[in-house]
Coordinates of C-alpha atoms and ligand atoms in Angstrom, one line a residue:
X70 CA 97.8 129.0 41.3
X71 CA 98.2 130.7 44.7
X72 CA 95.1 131.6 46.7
X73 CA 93.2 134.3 45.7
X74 CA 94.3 134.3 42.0
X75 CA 91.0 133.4 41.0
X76 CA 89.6 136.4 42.3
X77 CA 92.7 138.5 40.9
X78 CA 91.4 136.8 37.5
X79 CA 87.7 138.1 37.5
X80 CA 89.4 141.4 38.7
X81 CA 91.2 141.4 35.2
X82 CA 87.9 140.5 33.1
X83 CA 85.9 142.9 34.6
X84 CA 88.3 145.7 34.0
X85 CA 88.7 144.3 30.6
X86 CA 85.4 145.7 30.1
X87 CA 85.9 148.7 31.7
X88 CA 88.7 149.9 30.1
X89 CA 87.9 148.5 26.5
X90 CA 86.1 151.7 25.0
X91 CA 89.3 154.1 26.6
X92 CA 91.6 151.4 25.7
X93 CA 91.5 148.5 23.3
X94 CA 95.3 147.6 24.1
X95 CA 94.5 147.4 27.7
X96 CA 91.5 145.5 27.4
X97 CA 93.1 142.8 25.4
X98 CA 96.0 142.7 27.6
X99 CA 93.8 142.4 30.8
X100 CA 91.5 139.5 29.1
X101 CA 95.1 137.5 28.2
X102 CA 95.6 138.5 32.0
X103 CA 93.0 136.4 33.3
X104 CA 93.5 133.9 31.4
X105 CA 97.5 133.4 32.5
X106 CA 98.3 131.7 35.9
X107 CA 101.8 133.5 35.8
X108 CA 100.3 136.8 35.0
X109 CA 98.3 136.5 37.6
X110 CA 100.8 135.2 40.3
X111 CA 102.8 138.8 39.3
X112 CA 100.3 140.7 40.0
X113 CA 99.0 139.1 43.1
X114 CA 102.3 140.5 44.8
X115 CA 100.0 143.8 45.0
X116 CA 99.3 144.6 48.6
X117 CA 95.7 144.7 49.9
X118 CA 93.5 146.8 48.7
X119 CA 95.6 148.0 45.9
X120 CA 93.5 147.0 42.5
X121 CA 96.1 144.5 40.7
X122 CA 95.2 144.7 36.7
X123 CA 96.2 148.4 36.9
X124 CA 99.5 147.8 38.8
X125 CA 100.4 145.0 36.5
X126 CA 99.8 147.0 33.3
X127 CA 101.1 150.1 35.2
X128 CA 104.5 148.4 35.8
X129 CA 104.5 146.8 32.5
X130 CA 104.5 150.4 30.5
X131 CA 106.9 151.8 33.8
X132 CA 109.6 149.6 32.3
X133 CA 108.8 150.3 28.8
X134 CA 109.2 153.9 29.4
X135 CA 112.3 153.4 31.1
X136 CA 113.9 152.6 27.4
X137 CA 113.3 148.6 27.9
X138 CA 113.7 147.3 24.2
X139 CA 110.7 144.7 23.3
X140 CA 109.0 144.7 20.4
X141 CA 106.0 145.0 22.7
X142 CA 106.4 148.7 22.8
X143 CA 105.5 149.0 19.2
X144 CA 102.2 148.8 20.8
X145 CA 102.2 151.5 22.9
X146 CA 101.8 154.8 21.3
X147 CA 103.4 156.5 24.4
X148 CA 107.1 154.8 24.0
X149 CA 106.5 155.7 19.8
X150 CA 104.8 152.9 19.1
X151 CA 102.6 153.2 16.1
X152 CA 99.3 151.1 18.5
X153 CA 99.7 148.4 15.1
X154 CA 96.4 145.8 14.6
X155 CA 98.6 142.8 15.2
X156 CA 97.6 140.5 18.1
X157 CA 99.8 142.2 21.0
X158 CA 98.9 139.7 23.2
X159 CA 101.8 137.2 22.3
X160 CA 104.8 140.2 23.0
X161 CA 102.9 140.8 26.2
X162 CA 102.8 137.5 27.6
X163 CA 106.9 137.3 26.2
X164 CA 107.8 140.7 27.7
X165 CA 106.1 139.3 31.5
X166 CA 108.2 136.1 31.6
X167 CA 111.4 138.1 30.8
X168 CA 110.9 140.8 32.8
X169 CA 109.3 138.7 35.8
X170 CA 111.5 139.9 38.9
X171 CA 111.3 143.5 37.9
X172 CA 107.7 143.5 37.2
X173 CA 106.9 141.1 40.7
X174 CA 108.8 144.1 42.5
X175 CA 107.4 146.9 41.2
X176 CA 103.6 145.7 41.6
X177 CA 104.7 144.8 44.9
X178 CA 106.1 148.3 45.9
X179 CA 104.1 150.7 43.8
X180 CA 100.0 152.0 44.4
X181 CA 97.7 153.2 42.2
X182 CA 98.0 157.0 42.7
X183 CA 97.2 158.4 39.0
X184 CA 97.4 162.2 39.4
X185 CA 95.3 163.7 36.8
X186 CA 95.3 168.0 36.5
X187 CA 92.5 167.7 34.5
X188 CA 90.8 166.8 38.1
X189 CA 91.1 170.9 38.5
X190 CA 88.9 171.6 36.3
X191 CA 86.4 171.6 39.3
X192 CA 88.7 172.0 42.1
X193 CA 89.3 175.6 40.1
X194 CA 85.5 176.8 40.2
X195 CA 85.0 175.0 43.0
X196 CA 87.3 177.0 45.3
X197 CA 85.8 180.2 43.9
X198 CA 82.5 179.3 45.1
X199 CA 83.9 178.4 48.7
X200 CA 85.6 182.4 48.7
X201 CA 82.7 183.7 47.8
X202 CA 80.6 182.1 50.3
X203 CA 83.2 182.3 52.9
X204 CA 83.4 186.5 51.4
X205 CA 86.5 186.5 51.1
X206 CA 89.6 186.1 48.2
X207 CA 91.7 184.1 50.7
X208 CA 91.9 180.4 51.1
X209 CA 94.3 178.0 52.8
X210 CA 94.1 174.2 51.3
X211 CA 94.8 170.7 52.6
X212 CA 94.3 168.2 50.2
X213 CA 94.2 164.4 50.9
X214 CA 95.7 161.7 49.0
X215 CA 97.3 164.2 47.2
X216 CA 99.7 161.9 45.5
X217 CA 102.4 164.1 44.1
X218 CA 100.6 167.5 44.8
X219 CA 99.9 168.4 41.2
X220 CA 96.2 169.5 41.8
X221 CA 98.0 171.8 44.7
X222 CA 99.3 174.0 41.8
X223 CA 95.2 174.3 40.3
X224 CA 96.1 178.1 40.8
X225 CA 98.6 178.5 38.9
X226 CA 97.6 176.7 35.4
X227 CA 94.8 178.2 32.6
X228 CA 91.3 176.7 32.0
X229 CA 89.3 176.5 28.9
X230 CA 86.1 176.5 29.8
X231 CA 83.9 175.8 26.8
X232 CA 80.9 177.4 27.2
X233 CA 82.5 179.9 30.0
X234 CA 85.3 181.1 29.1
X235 CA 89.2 181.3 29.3
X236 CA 90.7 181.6 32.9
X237 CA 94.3 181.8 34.8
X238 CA 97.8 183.4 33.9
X239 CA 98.2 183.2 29.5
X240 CA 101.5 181.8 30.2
X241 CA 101.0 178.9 32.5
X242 CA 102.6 175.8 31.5
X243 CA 99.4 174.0 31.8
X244 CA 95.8 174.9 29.8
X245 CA 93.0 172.9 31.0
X246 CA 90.2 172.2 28.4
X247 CA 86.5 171.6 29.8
X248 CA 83.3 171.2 28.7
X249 CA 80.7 173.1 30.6
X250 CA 77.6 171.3 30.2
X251 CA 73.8 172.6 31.2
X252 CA 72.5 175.8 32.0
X253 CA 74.8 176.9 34.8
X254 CA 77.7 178.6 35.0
X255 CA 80.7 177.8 37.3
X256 CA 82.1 180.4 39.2
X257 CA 84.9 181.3 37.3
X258 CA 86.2 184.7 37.5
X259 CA 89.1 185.7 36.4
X260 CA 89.6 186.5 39.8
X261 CA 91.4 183.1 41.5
X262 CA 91.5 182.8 45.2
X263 CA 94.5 183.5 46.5
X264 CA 96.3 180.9 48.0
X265 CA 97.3 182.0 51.5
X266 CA 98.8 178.3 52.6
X267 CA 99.3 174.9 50.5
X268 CA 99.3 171.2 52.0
X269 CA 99.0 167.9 50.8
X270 CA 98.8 164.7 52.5
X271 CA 99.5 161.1 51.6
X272 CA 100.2 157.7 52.3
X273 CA 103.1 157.7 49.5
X274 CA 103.9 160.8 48.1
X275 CA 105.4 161.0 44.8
X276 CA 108.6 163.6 44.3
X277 CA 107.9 165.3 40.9
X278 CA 111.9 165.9 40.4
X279 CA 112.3 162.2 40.7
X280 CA 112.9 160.8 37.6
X281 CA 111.3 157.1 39.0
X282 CA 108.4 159.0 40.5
X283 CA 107.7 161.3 37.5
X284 CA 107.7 158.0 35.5
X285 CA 105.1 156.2 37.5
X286 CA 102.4 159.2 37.0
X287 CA 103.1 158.2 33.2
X288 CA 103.2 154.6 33.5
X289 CA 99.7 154.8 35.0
X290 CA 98.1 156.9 32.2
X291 CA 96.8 154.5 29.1
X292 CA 100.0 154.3 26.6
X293 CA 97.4 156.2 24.2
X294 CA 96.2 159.1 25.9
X295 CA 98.6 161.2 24.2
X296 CA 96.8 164.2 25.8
X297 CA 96.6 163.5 29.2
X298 CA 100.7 162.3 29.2
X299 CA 101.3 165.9 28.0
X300 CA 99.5 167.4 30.2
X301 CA 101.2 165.5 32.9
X302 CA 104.6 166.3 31.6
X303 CA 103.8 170.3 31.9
X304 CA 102.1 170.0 35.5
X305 CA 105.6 168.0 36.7
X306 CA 107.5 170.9 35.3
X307 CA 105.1 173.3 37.4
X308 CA 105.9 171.1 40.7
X309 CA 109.3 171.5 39.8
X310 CA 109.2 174.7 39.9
X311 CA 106.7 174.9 42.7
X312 CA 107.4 172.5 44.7
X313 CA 103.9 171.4 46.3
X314 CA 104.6 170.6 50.1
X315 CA 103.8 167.5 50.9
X316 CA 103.6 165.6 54.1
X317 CA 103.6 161.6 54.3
X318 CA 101.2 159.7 56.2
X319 CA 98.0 159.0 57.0
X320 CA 94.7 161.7 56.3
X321 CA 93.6 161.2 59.8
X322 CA 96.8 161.6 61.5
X323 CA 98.5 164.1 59.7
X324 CA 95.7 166.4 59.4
X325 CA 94.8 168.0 62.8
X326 CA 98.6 169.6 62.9
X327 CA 98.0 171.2 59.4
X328 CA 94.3 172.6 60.2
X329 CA 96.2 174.0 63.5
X330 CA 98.7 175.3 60.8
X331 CA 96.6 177.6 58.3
X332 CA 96.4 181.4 59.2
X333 CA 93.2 182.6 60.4
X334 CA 92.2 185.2 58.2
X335 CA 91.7 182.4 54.7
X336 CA 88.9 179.7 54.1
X337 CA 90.0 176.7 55.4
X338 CA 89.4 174.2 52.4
X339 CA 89.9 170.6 53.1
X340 CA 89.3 168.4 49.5
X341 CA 90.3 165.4 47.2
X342 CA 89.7 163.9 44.3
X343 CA 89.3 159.9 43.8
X344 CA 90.5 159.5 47.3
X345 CA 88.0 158.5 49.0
X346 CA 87.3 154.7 47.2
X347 CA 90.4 153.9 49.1
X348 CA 89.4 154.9 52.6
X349 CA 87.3 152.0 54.6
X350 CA 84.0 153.6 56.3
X351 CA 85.8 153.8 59.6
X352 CA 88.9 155.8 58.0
X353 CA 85.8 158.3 56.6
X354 CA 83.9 158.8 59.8
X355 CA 87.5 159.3 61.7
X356 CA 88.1 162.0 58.7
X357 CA 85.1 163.8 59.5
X358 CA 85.0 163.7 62.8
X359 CA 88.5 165.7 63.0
X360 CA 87.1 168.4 60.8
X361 CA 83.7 168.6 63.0
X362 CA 86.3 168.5 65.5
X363 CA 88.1 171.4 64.5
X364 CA 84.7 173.3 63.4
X365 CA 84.7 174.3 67.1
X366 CA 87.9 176.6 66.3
X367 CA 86.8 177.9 63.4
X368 CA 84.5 176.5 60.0
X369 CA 86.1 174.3 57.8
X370 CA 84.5 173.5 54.3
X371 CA 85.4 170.0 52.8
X372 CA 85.0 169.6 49.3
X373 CA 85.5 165.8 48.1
X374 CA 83.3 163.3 45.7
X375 CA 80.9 161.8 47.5
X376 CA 82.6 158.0 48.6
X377 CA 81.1 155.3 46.8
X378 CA 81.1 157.0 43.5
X379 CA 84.3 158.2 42.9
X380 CA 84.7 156.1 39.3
X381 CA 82.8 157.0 36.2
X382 CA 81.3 160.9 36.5
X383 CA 81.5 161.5 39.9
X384 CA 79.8 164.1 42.1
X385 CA 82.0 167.1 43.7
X386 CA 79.8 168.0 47.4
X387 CA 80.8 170.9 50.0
X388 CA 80.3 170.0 53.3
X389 CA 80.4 173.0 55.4
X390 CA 81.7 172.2 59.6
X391 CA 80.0 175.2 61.5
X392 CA 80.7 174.5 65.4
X393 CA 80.1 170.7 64.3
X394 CA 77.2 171.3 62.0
X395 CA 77.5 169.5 58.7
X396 CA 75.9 171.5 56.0
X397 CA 76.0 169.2 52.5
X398 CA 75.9 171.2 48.9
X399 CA 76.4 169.1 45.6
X400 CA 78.3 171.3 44.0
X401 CA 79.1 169.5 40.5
X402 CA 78.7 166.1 38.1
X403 CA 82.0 166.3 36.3
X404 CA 83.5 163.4 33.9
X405 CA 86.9 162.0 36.2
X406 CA 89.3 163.6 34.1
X407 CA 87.8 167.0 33.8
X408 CA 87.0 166.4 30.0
X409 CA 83.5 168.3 31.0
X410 CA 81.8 169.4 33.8
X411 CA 78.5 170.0 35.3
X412 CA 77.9 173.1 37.8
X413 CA 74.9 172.1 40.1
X414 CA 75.0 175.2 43.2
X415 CA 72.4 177.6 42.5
X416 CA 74.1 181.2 43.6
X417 CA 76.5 182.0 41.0
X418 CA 76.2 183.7 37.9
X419 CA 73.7 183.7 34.8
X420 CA 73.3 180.5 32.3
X421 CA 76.3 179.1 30.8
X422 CA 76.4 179.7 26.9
X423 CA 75.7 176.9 25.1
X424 CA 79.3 175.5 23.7
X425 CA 80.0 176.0 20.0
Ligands
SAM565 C1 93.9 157.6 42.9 S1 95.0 158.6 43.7 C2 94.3 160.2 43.4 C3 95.4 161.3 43.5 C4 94.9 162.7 43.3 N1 93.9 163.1 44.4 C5 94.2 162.9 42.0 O1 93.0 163.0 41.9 O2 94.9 163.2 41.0 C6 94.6 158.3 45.4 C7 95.6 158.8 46.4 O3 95.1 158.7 47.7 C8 96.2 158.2 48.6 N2 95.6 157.7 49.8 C9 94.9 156.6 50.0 N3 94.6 156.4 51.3 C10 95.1 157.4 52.0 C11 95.1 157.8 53.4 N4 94.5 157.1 54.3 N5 95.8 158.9 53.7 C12 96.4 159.7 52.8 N6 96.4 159.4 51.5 C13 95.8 158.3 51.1 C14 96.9 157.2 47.7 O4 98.2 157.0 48.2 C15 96.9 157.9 46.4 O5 98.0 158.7 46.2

């Protein structure tokens, strides 16, 4: 067993339990995981930092998806598979030893950058509340680990907010179902922000037209979230469309030439969504120390999840950079992928009805 695999094996119990409410499949695949020398030399090709049982089981449905032929994919509801209650575990451990080069490659290569729309559900109110503090309907956004820009589009696709009501074009590709949970009301007009300028920054961005890349953002949703693979599908046709711009490279590098870059006259929104978990504490403090920086130019507002608690049901803050002031709202609780939300700021609007 190569160094480190017993580490890579408590990885894969402990996400066992994580995952086994959202996904039984996963979670017995990840307990046969850690129990499997091989399976766990595979997925120790991950580079640092990179969390191996989702790459391994990531790669595993990427091939799948890509037409592989195994009776394994009877298992997986997402290649047609009917999710049987047969012990998948033997197919899996078959399907790893056939397929070892290609999956050692791909867990090698690939990251974990799941890019969920449903996430917009409270980048959407969200913004609103950073135009009307800012007073004004125009905003310019740089997002971070932006992965392949989908949440760029949050403008363009409809929201369902249950409890607040129906928002964005009738005809967008994309609807976006929420829960609005306690007594407050987001601010959700049906007046969206316009967007005046669009970035995104990552490490690795993903190409929505690619067919490899477009796989990857399915092969790193759970073979039986029907939903959320739909929903996926129709934002990838919306990036297709419009393309998101997207700049490779690192948060703290790339950004100061894209703050130079936004016109004057829009709120200057810097945000991400699960982003953060993957930054070290110096990476953070370097982050927001080029966005005081820039505060001297003009005030930036920064809307991310607070670091540390990006998994589970996260917290979505404002911090507003005034002439390098912090000011630090928490804006909302919201479940990771947008299935319900929580609005916390005080200013906006009456109580949300109670959903029916
Ligand atoms: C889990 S994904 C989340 C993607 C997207 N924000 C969402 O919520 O759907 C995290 C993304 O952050 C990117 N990332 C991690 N560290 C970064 C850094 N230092 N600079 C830019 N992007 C980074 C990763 O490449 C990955 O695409």
């Amino acid at each position: 067993m190569r160094k480190g695999a017993m580490d890579t094996a408590e990885k894969f119990s402990r996400y066992a339990e994580w995952v086994a409410d959202e996904s039984p499949l996963y979670a017995s695949l990840a307990r046969a995981a850690a129990d499997d020398d091989l399976l766990l030399d595979i997925a120790s090709e991950a580079r640092s930092a990179q969390p191996e049982p989702e790459l391994l089981l990531a790669a595993v449905h990427s091939l799948l998806l890509d037409g592989r032929e195994h009776p394994l994919s009877q298992f997986y509801p997402s290649c047609g598979g009917a999710d049987p209650d047969a012990d998948p575990v033997p197919q899996f451990r078959d399907f790893c030893r056939a397929n070892e080069a290609q999956l050692r490659s791909i867990v090698a290569r690939r990251r974990c950058q799941t890019n969920d729309v449903g996430r917009s559900a409270v980048i959407r109110p969200a913004f609103e509340h950073v135009a009307r503090t800012a007073g004004t309907g125009t905003v310019a956004q740089v997002e971070i680990g932006a992965s392949a820009g989908l949440n760029l589009n949050w403008d363009r696709y409809q929201y369902e907010f249950a409890g607040a009501g129906t928002v964005g074009p009738s005809d967008a590709p994309v609807t976006i179902e929420s829960e609005v949970r306690g007594d407050r009301r987001p601010p959700v007009s049906r007046a969206v922000p316009t967007v005046a300028y669009r970035r995104g920054i990552d490490l690795n961005t993903l190409d929505a037209s690619l067919e490899a890349d477009a796989r990857w953002l399915h092969a790193l949703i759970h073979p039986n979230r029907v939903r959320r693979h739909d929903r996926l599908e129709a934002a990838l046709e919306v990036a297709r469309e419009h393309r998101p711009p997207l700049t490779e490279g690192d948060a703290v590098d790339a950004l100061p030439s894209h703050l130079s870059a936004a016109p004057d006259d829009a709120a200057l929104v810097v945000y991400s969504t699960h982003v953060l978990y993957q930054l070290d504490e110096e990476t953070i403090a370097n982050l927001r120390s080029v966005l005081s920086r820039h505060s001297r130019e003009r005030r930036v507002y920064w809307l991310s999840i607070d670091p540390g608690e990006e998994l589970g049901t996260p917290t979505y803050r404002l911090v507003t950079f005034d002439d390098e002031t912090a000011r630090e709202t928490q804006l909302a609780r919201f479940e990771s992928y947008g299935k319900w939300i929580r609005w916390l700021a005080s200013e906006d609007g009456p109580p949300s009805q109670e959903p029916s």
